[in-house]
Amino acid sequence: MLRVEGLHVYYGAIHALKGISFSVAEGELVTLLGANGAGKTTALKTISGLLRPRAGTVALEEHALEELGPHEIVRLGVVHVPEGRKIFPRFTVLENLKAGAYARRASSIREDFDFVFTLFPRLKERARQMGGTLSGGEQQMLAIGRGLMAKPKLLLLDEPSMGLAPLLVEQIFATIRAINQQGVTILLVEQNAAMALSISERGYVLETGTVILEGKASDLVTSDRVRQAYLGG
Amino acid sequence: MDLALAIFPQVLMDGVVLGFMYALIALGYTMVYGVLEFINFAHSEIFVIGAFVGVEVLLLLEASGNLAALHPAFILVVLLFAGMALSGLAAVGLERVAYRPLRGAPRLVPLISAIGASFFLQDFIRFIESLWRNTFYLTYPSIDVLEKTISLGEAVTIPVKSILVIATALAMLLALYLLVNRTKVGTAIRAVAQDPDTAALMGIHVNRIIALTFFVGGSMGGAAGVLFGLHYSLVNPYAGFIPGLKAFTAAVLGGIGNIPGAVLGGMVLGLMEAFAASYLSILTSGAFGAEYKDVFAFVVLILILIFRPKGILGEKVREEGV
Ligand SMILES: Nc1ncnc2c1ncn2[C@@H]1O[C@H](COP(=O)(O)OP(=O)(O)OP(=O)(O)O)[C@@H](O)[C@H]1O
Ligand SMILES: [Mg+2]
């Protein structure tokens, strides 16, 4: 479904992605692992159109995403839930969710509100609260909920468990798996390698802008390099 | 004291008129700041373009003998729409040519570009008018109904001009409120103001929304220009400097980036200026005359900003996601 090939991305003189390639098949849940600064966020931003690659291609089925702007890429069903949640602080929970459905026709979003509220009942209780005053965990639920409001075919999640209490982390991962089982393809970026691999089919490991390892999630969990670097021995 | 009481309604009216004028101009500064965190210093010339479009339409109507023949309400509507459209388009053009190519450059760079654009537009208007009319000091032809006054009791007379300014400004503010708060593009404008990258991820075409914001802010300035011309009659290419500076001040006073703040700041500044102009000399027995009105207004401004550095209604304009 998504095929990234030979991607080079720069920030000015900084060479952040040095020719990485990876792919995600329809219905899959794939994890992108890597230390801080490896280039995971950069990769997601390039897919969603916030960054332009200097070289390489990002193909979604027959579409060349590297030639499109972010507003067009969303309309193809590629939805990016950014790192750090990026809730609109001066929108209410409801307005944030509505913003997620911006690219769609207003008439068809009713059920999706219900779907998001079933996944995250807390959001329903807080519907009229300002995004900026939600707790970190509530903001993360809202960020994922807002992404779902766009009716993604491919969901890009950047560190959805960051800064959350262990119980909530488990809940978020369970939700991600549930969303995937509903037929949404997911590319997940995570620091929590054990959890991420436990719900994924495949994974890639990035190091300073290159893919150093890839394979089935079950193989990666047992690989020495992943164990040493991300799973604490 | 009797005198002070007697002129009160008049002064209040002057202050309100001035306040609405500043408010309309201030919206252009504040809306653009909202989406780009950048002060469009050429907005004062966008305002002047509105004033010139107004006078040109009136002069052309006069020359063709239509000024007296057409219904004044119709003329005013045409005037306002023409001024708004051209000022709005000029603002969009300005953004495209002078600001967008500099996006991502250090913050000082587009600011310098704005100051350059401001000089350019002043002299461009001067050039065109000099070619076309041999002068760039123009006078609005008078429209009879606007010269009338309405009496309320014995002490208070209200010029129709003032009512026109207030009514038009209120209508524009209501329209703007509805646009920003009740429509989909309004949602997009507010989303871009909070976080442009995330807005783009929602499917919002950020560049288009920025252009639209320039258009809306520019057309508010254009309407203010037409009202300014109708109210004070004289226009020249440099006439935008002082009102522009005051309106910018009003925007800062209300909290830059904040739309209700711009209206409030404009009103506060307009009222302070009008009251200072009339009362300073009465209250100080002539020690300070009306010429100190701006000093007074800006002293109050500085005091407010010392205690509320982000302006009366100000908040941090673009929060980081927590
Ligand atoms: N806006 C920027 N300007 C310059 N360099 C940047 C910018 N954003 C990221 N970088 C650099 O690019 C590299 C990759 O950053 P990226 O954010 O993609 O890492 P990451 O894998 O997401 O890290 P983390 O796990 O900490 O989120 C880093 O070296 C970073 O310093
Ligand atoms: Mg990151």
PDB file of C-alpha atoms in Angstrom, chain B residues 20-119:
ATOM      1  CA  PHE B  20     -14.466  51.944  15.250  1.00  0.00           C
ATOM      2  CA  MET B  21     -12.144  53.309  12.598  1.00  0.00           C
ATOM      3  CA  TYR B  22      -9.096  52.099  14.517  1.00  0.00           C
ATOM      4  CA  ALA B  23     -10.834  48.800  15.247  1.00  0.00           C
ATOM      5  CA  LEU B  24     -11.478  48.076  11.561  1.00  0.00           C
ATOM      6  CA  ILE B  25      -7.872  48.838  10.640  1.00  0.00           C
ATOM      7  CA  ALA B  26      -6.502  46.978  13.647  1.00  0.00           C
ATOM      8  CA  LEU B  27      -8.247  43.797  12.498  1.00  0.00           C
ATOM      9  CA  GLY B  28      -5.949  43.616   9.485  1.00  0.00           C
ATOM     10  CA  TYR B  29      -2.841  43.750  11.651  1.00  0.00           C
ATOM     11  CA  THR B  30      -4.153  41.310  14.185  1.00  0.00           C
ATOM     12  CA  MET B  31      -5.546  38.708  11.781  1.00  0.00           C
ATOM     13  CA  VAL B  32      -2.332  38.537   9.782  1.00  0.00           C
ATOM     14  CA  TYR B  33      -0.338  38.371  12.987  1.00  0.00           C
ATOM     15  CA  GLY B  34      -2.621  35.561  14.094  1.00  0.00           C
ATOM     16  CA  VAL B  35      -1.727  33.297  11.183  1.00  0.00           C
ATOM     17  CA  LEU B  36       1.863  34.370  10.449  1.00  0.00           C
ATOM     18  CA  GLU B  37       3.176  36.015  13.650  1.00  0.00           C
ATOM     19  CA  PHE B  38       4.271  38.880  11.504  1.00  0.00           C
ATOM     20  CA  ILE B  39       3.338  42.574  11.452  1.00  0.00           C
ATOM     21  CA  ASN B  40       2.208  43.677   8.023  1.00  0.00           C
ATOM     22  CA  PHE B  41       3.491  47.235   8.176  1.00  0.00           C
ATOM     23  CA  ALA B  42       2.148  47.916   4.699  1.00  0.00           C
ATOM     24  CA  HIS B  43      -1.394  47.503   6.024  1.00  0.00           C
ATOM     25  CA  SER B  44      -1.633  51.288   6.457  1.00  0.00           C
ATOM     26  CA  GLU B  45      -1.269  51.581   2.672  1.00  0.00           C
ATOM     27  CA  ILE B  46      -3.903  48.888   2.134  1.00  0.00           C
ATOM     28  CA  PHE B  47      -6.155  51.191   4.150  1.00  0.00           C
ATOM     29  CA  VAL B  48      -5.187  54.169   1.974  1.00  0.00           C
ATOM     30  CA  ILE B  49      -5.944  52.179  -1.171  1.00  0.00           C
ATOM     31  CA  GLY B  50      -9.507  51.822   0.128  1.00  0.00           C
ATOM     32  CA  ALA B  51      -9.711  55.564   0.682  1.00  0.00           C
ATOM     33  CA  PHE B  52      -8.480  56.245  -2.859  1.00  0.00           C
ATOM     34  CA  VAL B  53     -10.812  53.707  -4.446  1.00  0.00           C
ATOM     35  CA  GLY B  54     -13.642  55.464  -2.626  1.00  0.00           C
ATOM     36  CA  VAL B  55     -12.714  58.909  -3.838  1.00  0.00           C
ATOM     37  CA  GLU B  56     -12.092  57.721  -7.380  1.00  0.00           C
ATOM     38  CA  VAL B  57     -15.476  56.013  -7.611  1.00  0.00           C
ATOM     39  CA  LEU B  58     -17.162  59.148  -6.290  1.00  0.00           C
ATOM     40  CA  LEU B  59     -15.256  61.444  -8.636  1.00  0.00           C
ATOM     41  CA  LEU B  60     -16.096  59.238 -11.607  1.00  0.00           C
ATOM     42  CA  LEU B  61     -19.765  59.190 -10.609  1.00  0.00           C
ATOM     43  CA  GLU B  62     -19.672  62.947 -10.228  1.00  0.00           C
ATOM     44  CA  ALA B  63     -18.025  63.448 -13.595  1.00  0.00           C
ATOM     45  CA  SER B  64     -20.629  61.282 -15.295  1.00  0.00           C
ATOM     46  CA  GLY B  65     -23.429  63.122 -13.541  1.00  0.00           C
ATOM     47  CA  ASN B  66     -24.562  60.057 -11.621  1.00  0.00           C
ATOM     48  CA  LEU B  67     -23.646  61.229  -8.155  1.00  0.00           C
ATOM     49  CA  ALA B  68     -26.845  63.192  -7.683  1.00  0.00           C
ATOM     50  CA  ALA B  69     -28.982  60.810  -9.701  1.00  0.00           C
ATOM     51  CA  LEU B  70     -28.260  57.560  -7.907  1.00  0.00           C
ATOM     52  CA  HIS B  71     -29.637  56.668  -4.501  1.00  0.00           C
ATOM     53  CA  PRO B  72     -27.050  57.544  -1.825  1.00  0.00           C
ATOM     54  CA  ALA B  73     -27.439  54.184  -0.076  1.00  0.00           C
ATOM     55  CA  PHE B  74     -26.636  52.461  -3.358  1.00  0.00           C
ATOM     56  CA  ILE B  75     -23.608  54.677  -3.865  1.00  0.00           C
ATOM     57  CA  LEU B  76     -22.327  53.922  -0.383  1.00  0.00           C
ATOM     58  CA  VAL B  77     -22.696  50.193  -0.861  1.00  0.00           C
ATOM     59  CA  VAL B  78     -20.855  50.331  -4.188  1.00  0.00           C
ATOM     60  CA  LEU B  79     -18.149  52.440  -2.592  1.00  0.00           C
ATOM     61  CA  LEU B  80     -17.642  50.072   0.290  1.00  0.00           C
ATOM     62  CA  PHE B  81     -17.584  46.961  -1.850  1.00  0.00           C
ATOM     63  CA  ALA B  82     -15.187  48.513  -4.347  1.00  0.00           C
ATOM     64  CA  GLY B  83     -12.847  49.689  -1.570  1.00  0.00           C
ATOM     65  CA  MET B  84     -12.992  46.338   0.197  1.00  0.00           C
ATOM     66  CA  ALA B  85     -12.409  44.342  -2.975  1.00  0.00           C
ATOM     67  CA  LEU B  86      -9.406  46.347  -4.152  1.00  0.00           C
ATOM     68  CA  SER B  87      -7.797  46.623  -0.741  1.00  0.00           C
ATOM     69  CA  GLY B  88      -8.360  42.920  -0.182  1.00  0.00           C
ATOM     70  CA  LEU B  89      -6.819  42.024  -3.537  1.00  0.00           C
ATOM     71  CA  ALA B  90      -3.909  44.373  -2.935  1.00  0.00           C
ATOM     72  CA  ALA B  91      -3.261  42.668   0.397  1.00  0.00           C
ATOM     73  CA  VAL B  92      -3.359  39.239  -1.272  1.00  0.00           C
ATOM     74  CA  GLY B  93      -0.952  40.431  -3.974  1.00  0.00           C
ATOM     75  CA  LEU B  94       1.346  41.859  -1.343  1.00  0.00           C
ATOM     76  CA  GLU B  95       1.445  38.568   0.517  1.00  0.00           C
ATOM     77  CA  ARG B  96       2.177  36.665  -2.674  1.00  0.00           C
ATOM     78  CA  VAL B  97       4.929  38.944  -3.893  1.00  0.00           C
ATOM     79  CA  ALA B  98       6.549  40.415  -0.798  1.00  0.00           C
ATOM     80  CA  TYR B  99       5.955  37.983   2.068  1.00  0.00           C
ATOM     81  CA  ARG B 100       5.426  34.414   0.895  1.00  0.00           C
ATOM     82  CA  PRO B 101       8.834  34.081  -0.753  1.00  0.00           C
ATOM     83  CA  LEU B 102      10.372  35.103   2.579  1.00  0.00           C
ATOM     84  CA  ARG B 103       8.510  32.586   4.688  1.00  0.00           C
ATOM     85  CA  GLY B 104      11.010  30.704   6.818  1.00  0.00           C
ATOM     86  CA  ALA B 105      13.527  33.548   6.612  1.00  0.00           C
ATOM     87  CA  PRO B 106      14.586  35.183   9.909  1.00  0.00           C
ATOM     88  CA  ARG B 107      11.756  37.260  11.355  1.00  0.00           C
ATOM     89  CA  LEU B 108      13.362  40.611  10.613  1.00  0.00           C
ATOM     90  CA  VAL B 109      13.471  39.955   6.883  1.00  0.00           C
ATOM     91  CA  PRO B 110       9.735  39.989   6.066  1.00  0.00           C
ATOM     92  CA  LEU B 111       9.399  42.972   8.388  1.00  0.00           C
ATOM     93  CA  ILE B 112      11.881  44.935   6.296  1.00  0.00           C
ATOM     94  CA  SER B 113      10.044  43.755   3.195  1.00  0.00           C
ATOM     95  CA  ALA B 114       6.797  45.091   4.683  1.00  0.00           C
ATOM     96  CA  ILE B 115       8.338  48.487   5.350  1.00  0.00           C
ATOM     97  CA  GLY B 116       9.669  48.536   1.800  1.00  0.00           C
ATOM     98  CA  ALA B 117       6.254  47.564   0.451  1.00  0.00           C
ATOM     99  CA  SER B 118       4.741  50.378   2.488  1.00  0.00           C
ATOM    100  CA  PHE B 119       7.001  52.993   0.856  1.00  0.00           C
TER     101      PHE B 119
END
